[in-house]
PDB file of N, CA and C in Angstrom:
ATOM      1  N   MET X  11       2.052  22.729 -33.576  1.00 51.00           N
ATOM      2  CA  MET X  11       3.452  22.311 -33.289  1.00 51.00           C
ATOM      3  C   MET X  11       3.996  22.903 -32.129  1.00 51.00           C
ATOM      4  N   LYS X  12       3.780  24.566 -31.361  1.00 50.00           N
ATOM      5  CA  LYS X  12       4.057  25.222 -30.477  1.00 50.00           C
ATOM      6  C   LYS X  12       3.809  24.130 -29.535  1.00 50.00           C
ATOM      7  N   LYS X  13       2.185  23.493 -29.075  1.00 47.00           N
ATOM      8  CA  LYS X  13       1.906  23.378 -28.256  1.00 47.00           C
ATOM      9  C   LYS X  13       2.919  21.556 -28.191  1.00 47.00           C
ATOM     10  N   LEU X  14       2.960  21.134 -29.435  1.00 43.00           N
ATOM     11  CA  LEU X  14       3.841  19.737 -28.953  1.00 43.00           C
ATOM     12  C   LEU X  14       5.238  20.347 -28.714  1.00 43.00           C
ATOM     13  N   ALA X  15       5.639  21.102 -28.830  1.00 45.00           N
ATOM     14  CA  ALA X  15       7.295  21.340 -28.380  1.00 45.00           C
ATOM     15  C   ALA X  15       6.660  21.668 -26.695  1.00 45.00           C
ATOM     16  N   ALA X  16       5.977  22.268 -26.597  1.00 43.00           N
ATOM     17  CA  ALA X  16       5.859  23.160 -24.978  1.00 43.00           C
ATOM     18  C   ALA X  16       5.756  21.588 -24.485  1.00 43.00           C
ATOM     19  N   ILE X  17       4.913  20.889 -24.564  1.00 45.00           N
ATOM     20  CA  ILE X  17       4.608  19.584 -23.716  1.00 45.00           C
ATOM     21  C   ILE X  17       5.903  18.570 -23.917  1.00 45.00           C
ATOM     22  N   PHE X  18       6.669  18.637 -24.817  1.00 43.00           N
ATOM     23  CA  PHE X  18       7.959  17.909 -25.006  1.00 43.00           C
ATOM     24  C   PHE X  18       9.076  18.463 -23.910  1.00 43.00           C
ATOM     25  N   ALA X  19       9.142  19.634 -24.029  1.00 43.00           N
ATOM     26  CA  ALA X  19       9.868  20.319 -23.293  1.00 43.00           C
ATOM     27  C   ALA X  19       9.430  20.346 -21.472  1.00 43.00           C
ATOM     28  N   LEU X  20       8.144  20.487 -21.104  1.00 41.00           N
ATOM     29  CA  LEU X  20       7.597  19.846 -19.988  1.00 41.00           C
ATOM     30  C   LEU X  20       7.923  18.768 -19.516  1.00 41.00           C
ATOM     31  N   THR X  21       7.538  17.665 -20.230  1.00 40.00           N
ATOM     32  CA  THR X  21       7.847  16.257 -20.038  1.00 40.00           C
ATOM     33  C   THR X  21       9.754  15.915 -19.648  1.00 40.00           C
ATOM     34  N   PHE X  22      10.577  16.972 -20.552  1.00 39.00           N
ATOM     35  CA  PHE X  22      11.918  16.938 -20.366  1.00 39.00           C
ATOM     36  C   PHE X  22      11.993  17.284 -19.085  1.00 39.00           C
ATOM     37  N   ALA X  23      11.472  18.641 -18.811  1.00 36.00           N
ATOM     38  CA  ALA X  23      12.087  18.985 -17.682  1.00 36.00           C
ATOM     39  C   ALA X  23      11.775  18.377 -16.190  1.00 36.00           C
ATOM     40  N   SER X  24      10.406  17.654 -16.298  1.00 33.00           N
ATOM     41  CA  SER X  24       9.855  16.536 -15.143  1.00 33.00           C
ATOM     42  C   SER X  24      10.993  15.650 -15.243  1.00 33.00           C
ATOM     43  N   THR X  25      11.164  15.148 -16.147  1.00 33.00           N
ATOM     44  CA  THR X  25      12.355  13.929 -16.412  1.00 33.00           C
ATOM     45  C   THR X  25      13.667  14.372 -15.483  1.00 33.00           C
ATOM     46  N   SER X  26      14.039  15.175 -16.344  1.00 33.00           N
ATOM     47  CA  SER X  26      15.394  15.850 -15.207  1.00 33.00           C
ATOM     48  C   SER X  26      15.341  15.591 -13.870  1.00 33.00           C
ATOM     49  N   VAL X  27      13.729  16.489 -13.369  1.00 38.00           N
ATOM     50  CA  VAL X  27      14.027  16.932 -11.695  1.00 38.00           C
ATOM     51  C   VAL X  27      13.624  15.176 -11.108  1.00 38.00           C
ATOM     52  N   MET X  28      13.136  14.042 -11.736  1.00 43.00           N
ATOM     53  CA  MET X  28      13.556  13.092 -10.708  1.00 43.00           C
ATOM     54  C   MET X  28      14.504  12.538 -11.138  1.00 43.00           C
ATOM     55  N   ALA X  29      15.158  12.551 -12.233  1.00 46.00           N
ATOM     56  CA  ALA X  29      16.594  12.047 -12.203  1.00 46.00           C
ATOM     57  C   ALA X  29      17.275  12.372 -10.606  1.00 46.00           C
ATOM     58  N   GLY X  30      16.934  13.684 -10.512  1.00 59.00           N
ATOM     59  CA  GLY X  30      17.840  14.539  -9.148  1.00 59.00           C
ATOM     60  C   GLY X  30      17.153  13.949  -7.914  1.00 59.00           C
ATOM     61  N   GLY X  31      16.109  13.094  -7.564  1.00 88.00           N
ATOM     62  CA  GLY X  31      15.996  12.683  -6.715  1.00 88.00           C
ATOM     63  C   GLY X  31      16.266  11.796  -5.872  1.00 88.00           C
ATOM     64  N   LEU X  32      15.572  10.714  -5.371  1.00 93.00           N
ATOM     65  CA  LEU X  32      16.211   9.521  -4.865  1.00 93.00           C
ATOM     66  C   LEU X  32      16.964   8.313  -5.655  1.00 93.00           C
ATOM     67  N   ASN X  33      18.247   8.056  -5.213  1.00 95.00           N
ATOM     68  CA  ASN X  33      18.735   6.675  -5.659  1.00 95.00           C
ATOM     69  C   ASN X  33      18.698   5.575  -4.949  1.00 95.00           C
ATOM     70  N   LEU X  34      18.414   4.454  -5.358  1.00 94.00           N
ATOM     71  CA  LEU X  34      18.666   2.983  -4.593  1.00 94.00           C
ATOM     72  C   LEU X  34      20.248   2.633  -5.050  1.00 94.00           C
ATOM     73  N   ASP X  35      20.583   2.261  -3.994  1.00 96.00           N
ATOM     74  CA  ASP X  35      21.751   0.994  -4.427  1.00 96.00           C
ATOM     75  C   ASP X  35      21.490  -0.073  -3.509  1.00 96.00           C
ATOM     76  N   VAL X  36      21.024  -1.497  -3.916  1.00 95.00           N
ATOM     77  CA  VAL X  36      21.218  -2.701  -3.688  1.00 95.00           C
ATOM     78  C   VAL X  36      22.219  -3.451  -3.471  1.00 95.00           C
ATOM     79  N   THR X  37      22.621  -3.822  -2.417  1.00 94.00           N
ATOM     80  CA  THR X  37      23.591  -5.039  -2.434  1.00 94.00           C
ATOM     81  C   THR X  37      23.090  -6.092  -1.915  1.00 94.00           C
ATOM     82  N   PRO X  38      23.091  -7.261  -2.825  1.00 90.00           N
ATOM     83  CA  PRO X  38      22.419  -8.488  -2.795  1.00 90.00           C
ATOM     84  C   PRO X  38      24.191  -9.035  -1.291  1.00 90.00           C
ATOM     85  N   ALA X  39      22.656 -10.051  -0.466  1.00 88.00           N
ATOM     86  CA  ALA X  39      24.018 -10.572   0.978  1.00 88.00           C
ATOM     87  C   ALA X  39      22.882 -11.772   0.819  1.00 88.00           C
ATOM     88  N   GLU X  40      23.300 -12.684   1.777  1.00 83.00           N
ATOM     89  CA  GLU X  40      22.535 -13.915   1.896  1.00 83.00           C
ATOM     90  C   GLU X  40      21.743 -13.882   2.648  1.00 83.00           C
ATOM     91  N   GLY X  41      20.136 -14.246   2.196  1.00 80.00           N
ATOM     92  CA  GLY X  41      18.828 -14.014   2.985  1.00 80.00           C
ATOM     93  C   GLY X  41      18.245 -12.717   2.594  1.00 80.00           C
ATOM     94  N   GLY X  42      18.728 -11.984   1.526  1.00 85.00           N
ATOM     95  CA  GLY X  42      18.727 -10.818   1.239  1.00 85.00           C
ATOM     96  C   GLY X  42      19.248  -9.873   0.760  1.00 85.00           C
ATOM     97  N   ALA X  43      18.978  -8.404   0.869  1.00 90.00           N
ATOM     98  CA  ALA X  43      19.850  -7.253   0.279  1.00 90.00           C
ATOM     99  C   ALA X  43      19.385  -6.069   1.331  1.00 90.00           C
ATOM    100  N   TRP X  44      20.929  -5.318   1.298  1.00 95.00           N
ATOM    101  CA  TRP X  44      21.265  -4.053   1.829  1.00 95.00           C
ATOM    102  C   TRP X  44      20.965  -3.010   0.618  1.00 95.00           C
ATOM    103  N   VAL X  45      19.856  -2.514   1.073  1.00 96.00           N
ATOM    104  CA  VAL X  45      19.200  -0.871   0.622  1.00 96.00           C
ATOM    105  C   VAL X  45      20.101   0.052   1.288  1.00 96.00           C
ATOM    106  N   SER X  46      20.696   1.106  -0.082  1.00 97.00           N
ATOM    107  CA  SER X  46      21.000   2.250   0.381  1.00 97.00           C
ATOM    108  C   SER X  46      20.343   3.243  -0.071  1.00 97.00           C
ATOM    109  N   VAL X  47      19.981   4.594   0.552  1.00 97.00           N
ATOM    110  CA  VAL X  47      19.322   5.231  -0.072  1.00 97.00           C
ATOM    111  C   VAL X  47      19.720   6.832  -0.159  1.00 97.00           C
ATOM    112  N   THR X  48      19.975   7.397  -1.222  1.00 97.00           N
ATOM    113  CA  THR X  48      20.561   8.675  -1.223  1.00 97.00           C
ATOM    114  C   THR X  48      20.102   9.766  -1.862  1.00 97.00           C
ATOM    115  N   GLU X  49      20.454  10.930  -1.660  1.00 95.00           N
ATOM    116  CA  GLU X  49      19.741  12.029  -2.887  1.00 95.00           C
ATOM    117  C   GLU X  49      20.561  12.860  -2.993  1.00 95.00           C
ATOM    118  N   GLN X  50      21.300  13.121  -4.026  1.00 93.00           N
ATOM    119  CA  GLN X  50      22.505  14.087  -4.219  1.00 93.00           C
ATOM    120  C   GLN X  50      23.774  13.882  -4.002  1.00 93.00           C
ATOM    121  N   GLY X  51      23.848  12.326  -3.279  1.00 94.00           N
ATOM    122  CA  GLY X  51      24.902  11.647  -2.688  1.00 94.00           C
ATOM    123  C   GLY X  51      25.158  11.642  -1.113  1.00 94.00           C
ATOM    124  N   GLN X  52      24.295  12.257  -0.637  1.00 96.00           N
ATOM    125  CA  GLN X  52      23.666  12.321   0.964  1.00 96.00           C
ATOM    126  C   GLN X  52      22.823  10.910   1.292  1.00 96.00           C
ATOM    127  N   ALA X  53      23.152  10.361   2.144  1.00 97.00           N
ATOM    128  CA  ALA X  53      22.337   9.417   2.924  1.00 97.00           C
ATOM    129  C   ALA X  53      20.808   9.950   3.536  1.00 97.00           C
ATOM    130  N   VAL X  54      19.763   9.274   2.896  1.00 97.00           N
ATOM    131  CA  VAL X  54      18.451   9.672   3.401  1.00 97.00           C
ATOM    132  C   VAL X  54      18.107   8.969   4.733  1.00 97.00           C
ATOM    133  N   GLN X  55      17.708   9.629   5.907  1.00 97.00           N
ATOM    134  CA  GLN X  55      17.472   8.940   6.936  1.00 97.00           C
ATOM    135  C   GLN X  55      15.613   8.848   7.102  1.00 97.00           C
ATOM    136  N   GLY X  56      15.499   8.058   7.419  1.00 97.00           N
ATOM    137  CA  GLY X  56      13.581   7.848   7.562  1.00 97.00           C
ATOM    138  C   GLY X  56      13.001   7.569   6.484  1.00 97.00           C
ATOM    139  N   ALA X  57      13.910   7.131   5.212  1.00 97.00           N
ATOM    140  CA  ALA X  57      13.060   6.475   3.833  1.00 97.00           C
ATOM    141  C   ALA X  57      12.540   5.262   4.546  1.00 97.00           C
ATOM    142  N   LYS X  58      11.103   4.844   4.089  1.00 96.00           N
ATOM    143  CA  LYS X  58      10.712   3.529   3.421  1.00 96.00           C
ATOM    144  C   LYS X  58      10.799   2.813   2.359  1.00 96.00           C
ATOM    145  N   VAL X  59      11.381   1.554   2.943  1.00 96.00           N
ATOM    146  CA  VAL X  59      11.543   0.242   1.968  1.00 96.00           C
ATOM    147  C   VAL X  59      11.345  -0.539   1.915  1.00 96.00           C
ATOM    148  N   THR X  60      10.361  -1.090   0.792  1.00 92.00           N
ATOM    149  CA  THR X  60      10.001  -2.227   0.733  1.00 92.00           C
ATOM    150  C   THR X  60      10.406  -3.010  -0.389  1.00 92.00           C
ATOM    151  N   SER X  61      10.155  -4.316  -0.301  1.00 88.00           N
ATOM    152  CA  SER X  61      10.267  -5.173  -1.443  1.00 88.00           C
ATOM    153  C   SER X  61       8.848  -5.237  -2.174  1.00 88.00           C
ATOM    154  N   GLU X  62       9.151  -5.930  -3.608  1.00 78.00           N
ATOM    155  CA  GLU X  62       7.584  -5.823  -4.216  1.00 78.00           C
ATOM    156  C   GLU X  62       6.197  -6.540  -3.129  1.00 78.00           C
ATOM    157  N   SER X  63       6.966  -7.754  -2.590  1.00 68.00           N
ATOM    158  CA  SER X  63       5.840  -8.095  -2.202  1.00 68.00           C
ATOM    159  C   SER X  63       5.161  -6.997  -0.930  1.00 68.00           C
ATOM    160  N   GLY X  64       5.901  -6.297  -0.392  1.00 69.00           N
ATOM    161  CA  GLY X  64       5.535  -4.958   0.606  1.00 69.00           C
ATOM    162  C   GLY X  64       5.364  -5.651   2.102  1.00 69.00           C
ATOM    163  N   MET X  65       5.998  -7.087   2.460  1.00 71.00           N
ATOM    164  CA  MET X  65       5.594  -7.421   3.351  1.00 71.00           C
ATOM    165  C   MET X  65       6.555  -7.270   4.634  1.00 71.00           C
ATOM    166  N   ASP X  66       7.957  -7.178   4.007  1.00 70.00           N
ATOM    167  CA  ASP X  66       8.951  -6.624   4.876  1.00 70.00           C
ATOM    168  C   ASP X  66       9.688  -4.926   5.132  1.00 70.00           C
ATOM    169  N   ALA X  67       8.501  -4.111   5.074  1.00 86.00           N
ATOM    170  CA  ALA X  67       8.752  -2.700   5.243  1.00 86.00           C
ATOM    171  C   ALA X  67       9.776  -2.533   6.134  1.00 86.00           C
ATOM    172  N   LYS X  68      11.028  -1.371   6.022  1.00 94.00           N
ATOM    173  CA  LYS X  68      12.007  -0.900   6.885  1.00 94.00           C
ATOM    174  C   LYS X  68      11.861   0.657   6.614  1.00 94.00           C
ATOM    175  N   VAL X  69      12.844   0.792   7.424  1.00 96.00           N
ATOM    176  CA  VAL X  69      13.151   2.609   7.458  1.00 96.00           C
ATOM    177  C   VAL X  69      14.384   2.412   7.319  1.00 96.00           C
ATOM    178  N   THR X  70      15.090   3.209   6.893  1.00 97.00           N
ATOM    179  CA  THR X  70      16.611   3.553   6.721  1.00 97.00           C
ATOM    180  C   THR X  70      17.184   4.273   8.113  1.00 97.00           C
ATOM    181  N   ASP X  71      18.397   3.886   8.635  1.00 97.00           N
ATOM    182  CA  ASP X  71      19.018   4.341   9.548  1.00 97.00           C
ATOM    183  C   ASP X  71      19.386   6.007   9.298  1.00 97.00           C
ATOM    184  N   GLU X  72      20.247   6.483   9.874  1.00 97.00           N
ATOM    185  CA  GLU X  72      21.044   7.357   9.493  1.00 97.00           C
ATOM    186  C   GLU X  72      22.243   7.653   8.617  1.00 97.00           C
ATOM    187  N   SER X  73      22.684   5.978   8.627  1.00 97.00           N
ATOM    188  CA  SER X  73      23.638   6.175   6.791  1.00 97.00           C
ATOM    189  C   SER X  73      22.949   6.063   5.634  1.00 97.00           C
ATOM    190  N   GLY X  74      21.510   5.891   6.176  1.00 97.00           N
ATOM    191  CA  GLY X  74      20.470   5.561   4.582  1.00 97.00           C
ATOM    192  C   GLY X  74      20.431   4.027   4.107  1.00 97.00           C
ATOM    193  N   ARG X  75      20.854   3.283   5.232  1.00 97.00           N
ATOM    194  CA  ARG X  75      20.864   1.904   4.753  1.00 97.00           C
ATOM    195  C   ARG X  75      19.802   1.012   5.553  1.00 97.00           C
ATOM    196  N   VAL X  76      19.828   0.073   5.173  1.00 97.00           N
ATOM    197  CA  VAL X  76      18.107  -1.055   5.697  1.00 97.00           C
ATOM    198  C   VAL X  76      18.844  -2.364   5.106  1.00 97.00           C
ATOM    199  N   PHE X  77      18.293  -3.563   6.013  1.00 94.00           N
ATOM    200  CA  PHE X  77      18.201  -4.771   5.348  1.00 94.00           C
ATOM    201  C   PHE X  77      17.121  -5.177   5.397  1.00 94.00           C
ATOM    202  N   ILE X  78      16.647  -5.813   3.903  1.00 90.00           N
ATOM    203  CA  ILE X  78      15.750  -6.039   3.339  1.00 90.00           C
ATOM    204  C   ILE X  78      15.708  -8.102   3.384  1.00 90.00           C
ATOM    205  N   HIS X  79      14.953  -8.563   4.181  1.00 85.00           N
ATOM    206  CA  HIS X  79      15.054 -10.052   4.347  1.00 85.00           C
ATOM    207  C   HIS X  79      14.196 -10.706   2.864  1.00 85.00           C
ATOM    208  N   ALA X  80      14.888 -11.754   2.218  1.00 80.00           N
ATOM    209  CA  ALA X  80      14.400 -12.506   1.380  1.00 80.00           C
ATOM    210  C   ALA X  80      13.043 -13.071   2.003  1.00 80.00           C
ATOM    211  N   GLN X  81      11.882 -12.897   0.797  1.00 73.00           N
ATOM    212  CA  GLN X  81      10.799 -13.170   1.550  1.00 73.00           C
ATOM    213  C   GLN X  81      10.624 -14.524   0.818  1.00 73.00           C
ATOM    214  N   ASN X  82      11.410 -15.293  -0.131  1.00 71.00           N
ATOM    215  CA  ASN X  82      11.463 -16.495  -0.611  1.00 71.00           C
ATOM    216  C   ASN X  82      12.504 -17.067  -0.647  1.00 71.00           C
ATOM    217  N   GLN X  83      12.365 -18.444  -0.799  1.00 72.00           N
ATOM    218  CA  GLN X  83      13.859 -19.305  -0.678  1.00 72.00           C
ATOM    219  C   GLN X  83      14.240 -19.586  -1.900  1.00 72.00           C
ATOM    220  N   ASN X  84      13.507 -19.287  -2.951  1.00 77.00           N
ATOM    221  CA  ASN X  84      14.280 -19.014  -4.673  1.00 77.00           C
ATOM    222  C   ASN X  84      14.690 -17.603  -4.527  1.00 77.00           C
ATOM    223  N   SER X  85      15.847 -18.396  -5.440  1.00 80.00           N
ATOM    224  CA  SER X  85      16.843 -16.795  -6.142  1.00 80.00           C
ATOM    225  C   SER X  85      16.045 -16.549  -7.039  1.00 80.00           C
ATOM    226  N   ARG X  86      16.154 -15.129  -7.076  1.00 83.00           N
ATOM    227  CA  ARG X  86      14.973 -14.504  -7.959  1.00 83.00           C
ATOM    228  C   ARG X  86      15.303 -12.852  -7.913  1.00 83.00           C
ATOM    229  N   SER X  87      14.868 -12.168  -9.498  1.00 88.00           N
ATOM    230  CA  SER X  87      14.737 -10.528  -9.481  1.00 88.00           C
ATOM    231  C   SER X  87      13.826  -9.995  -8.799  1.00 88.00           C
ATOM    232  N   VAL X  88      14.329  -8.854  -7.529  1.00 89.00           N
ATOM    233  CA  VAL X  88      13.342  -8.628  -6.664  1.00 89.00           C
ATOM    234  C   VAL X  88      13.275  -6.820  -7.124  1.00 89.00           C
ATOM    235  N   ASN X  89      11.907  -6.452  -7.064  1.00 92.00           N
ATOM    236  CA  ASN X  89      11.670  -4.657  -6.837  1.00 92.00           C
ATOM    237  C   ASN X  89      11.636  -3.998  -5.824  1.00 92.00           C
ATOM    238  N   TYR X  90      12.749  -3.219  -5.598  1.00 93.00           N
ATOM    239  CA  TYR X  90      12.868  -2.861  -3.963  1.00 93.00           C
ATOM    240  C   TYR X  90      12.248  -1.186  -4.677  1.00 93.00           C
ATOM    241  N   VAL X  91      11.360  -0.757  -3.666  1.00 94.00           N
ATOM    242  CA  VAL X  91      10.838   0.496  -3.762  1.00 94.00           C
ATOM    243  C   VAL X  91      11.128   1.512  -2.332  1.00 94.00           C
ATOM    244  N   ALA X  92      11.393   2.668  -2.627  1.00 95.00           N
ATOM    245  CA  ALA X  92      12.004   3.464  -1.457  1.00 95.00           C
ATOM    246  C   ALA X  92      11.317   4.547  -1.617  1.00 95.00           C
ATOM    247  N   SER X  93      10.377   5.338  -0.610  1.00 94.00           N
ATOM    248  CA  SER X  93       9.530   6.710  -0.260  1.00 94.00           C
ATOM    249  C   SER X  93       9.895   7.292   0.381  1.00 94.00           C
ATOM    250  N   THR X  94       9.487   8.664   0.359  1.00 94.00           N
ATOM    251  CA  THR X  94      10.196   9.582   2.007  1.00 94.00           C
ATOM    252  C   THR X  94       8.650  10.168   1.826  1.00 94.00           C
ATOM    253  N   ASP X  95       8.549  10.834   3.051  1.00 92.00           N
ATOM    254  CA  ASP X  95       7.342  11.624   3.939  1.00 92.00           C
ATOM    255  C   ASP X  95       7.238  12.563   2.684  1.00 92.00           C
ATOM    256  N   GLN X  96       8.610  13.640   2.168  1.00 92.00           N
ATOM    257  CA  GLN X  96       8.371  14.179   1.124  1.00 92.00           C
ATOM    258  C   GLN X  96       7.543  13.864  -0.299  1.00 92.00           C
ATOM    259  N   GLY X  97       7.273  12.225  -0.187  1.00 92.00           N
ATOM    260  CA  GLY X  97       6.495  12.129  -1.655  1.00 92.00           C
ATOM    261  C   GLY X  97       7.802  12.018  -2.906  1.00 92.00           C
ATOM    262  N   GLN X  98       8.825  11.505  -2.289  1.00 94.00           N
ATOM    263  CA  GLN X  98       9.957  10.989  -3.112  1.00 94.00           C
ATOM    264  C   GLN X  98       9.890   9.509  -3.009  1.00 94.00           C
ATOM    265  N   HIS X  99      10.452   8.821  -4.189  1.00 92.00           N
ATOM    266  CA  HIS X  99       9.777   7.594  -4.876  1.00 92.00           C
ATOM    267  C   HIS X  99      10.677   7.451  -5.935  1.00 92.00           C
ATOM    268  N   ALA X 100      11.686   5.930  -5.410  1.00 95.00           N
ATOM    269  CA  ALA X 100      12.668   5.326  -6.417  1.00 95.00           C
ATOM    270  C   ALA X 100      12.307   3.869  -6.468  1.00 95.00           C
ATOM    271  N   GLU X 101      12.559   3.195  -7.322  1.00 94.00           N
ATOM    272  CA  GLU X 101      12.717   1.948  -7.211  1.00 94.00           C
ATOM    273  C   GLU X 101      13.811   1.297  -7.923  1.00 94.00           C
ATOM    274  N   LYS X 102      14.427   0.290  -8.027  1.00 94.00           N
ATOM    275  CA  LYS X 102      15.231  -0.390  -8.267  1.00 94.00           C
ATOM    276  C   LYS X 102      15.172  -2.225  -8.599  1.00 94.00           C
ATOM    277  N   ALA X 103      15.725  -2.891  -9.500  1.00 91.00           N
ATOM    278  CA  ALA X 103      15.590  -4.414  -9.373  1.00 91.00           C
ATOM    279  C   ALA X 103      16.964  -4.672  -8.988  1.00 91.00           C
ATOM    280  N   ALA X 104      16.804  -5.848  -8.719  1.00 89.00           N
ATOM    281  CA  ALA X 104      18.210  -7.096  -7.784  1.00 89.00           C
ATOM    282  C   ALA X 104      18.136  -7.957  -8.233  1.00 89.00           C
ATOM    283  N   PHE X 105      18.707  -8.932  -8.326  1.00 86.00           N
ATOM    284  CA  PHE X 105      19.048 -10.224  -7.871  1.00 86.00           C
ATOM    285  C   PHE X 105      19.435 -10.364  -7.286  1.00 86.00           C
ATOM    286  N   VAL X 106      18.533 -11.162  -6.047  1.00 82.00           N
ATOM    287  CA  VAL X 106      18.951 -11.454  -4.838  1.00 82.00           C
ATOM    288  C   VAL X 106      18.601 -13.297  -4.830  1.00 82.00           C
ATOM    289  N   ARG X 107      19.788 -13.968  -4.266  1.00 74.00           N
ATOM    290  CA  ARG X 107      20.016 -15.375  -3.726  1.00 74.00           C
ATOM    291  C   ARG X 107      18.846 -15.545  -2.692  1.00 74.00           C
ATOM    292  N   GLY X 108      18.133 -16.634  -2.744  1.00 66.00           N
ATOM    293  CA  GLY X 108      17.178 -17.012  -1.677  1.00 66.00           C
ATOM    294  C   GLY X 108      17.335 -17.176  -0.416  1.00 66.00           C
ATOM    295  N   ASP X 109      16.430 -17.298   0.674  1.00 59.00           N
ATOM    296  CA  ASP X 109      17.000 -17.295   2.048  1.00 59.00           C
ATOM    297  C   ASP X 109      17.023 -19.057   2.335  1.00 59.00           C
ATOM    298  N   HIS X 110      18.356 -20.116   2.373  1.00 57.00           N
ATOM    299  CA  HIS X 110      18.257 -21.310   2.478  1.00 57.00           C
ATOM    300  C   HIS X 110      18.690 -21.123   3.593  1.00 57.00           C
ATOM    301  N   SER X 111      18.330 -20.349   5.037  1.00 53.00           N
ATOM    302  CA  SER X 111      18.577 -20.823   6.212  1.00 53.00           C
ATOM    303  C   SER X 111      17.989 -21.616   7.249  1.00 53.00           C
TER     304      SER X 111
END
């Protein structure tokens, strides 16, 4: 029983640490989405952001933002992934209108 409690405590602690890491805010726009990456409320410059296709990888600017173009003309839910050189990682899904230009 003590081992089970220790495992639960470690799992809870690691989840709390992950929750304090990167945050993504996705703002859909025509032809793609603006993705903002923050950590504890501060913009993260240099984070690599990709959509689920991985074809349009971009790096965030000094304000922690980047525009990711839609890879499909159809509107759909897209999963965005951000990572840093320090090994931090975050994901967020958002509904994005297709690129009809």
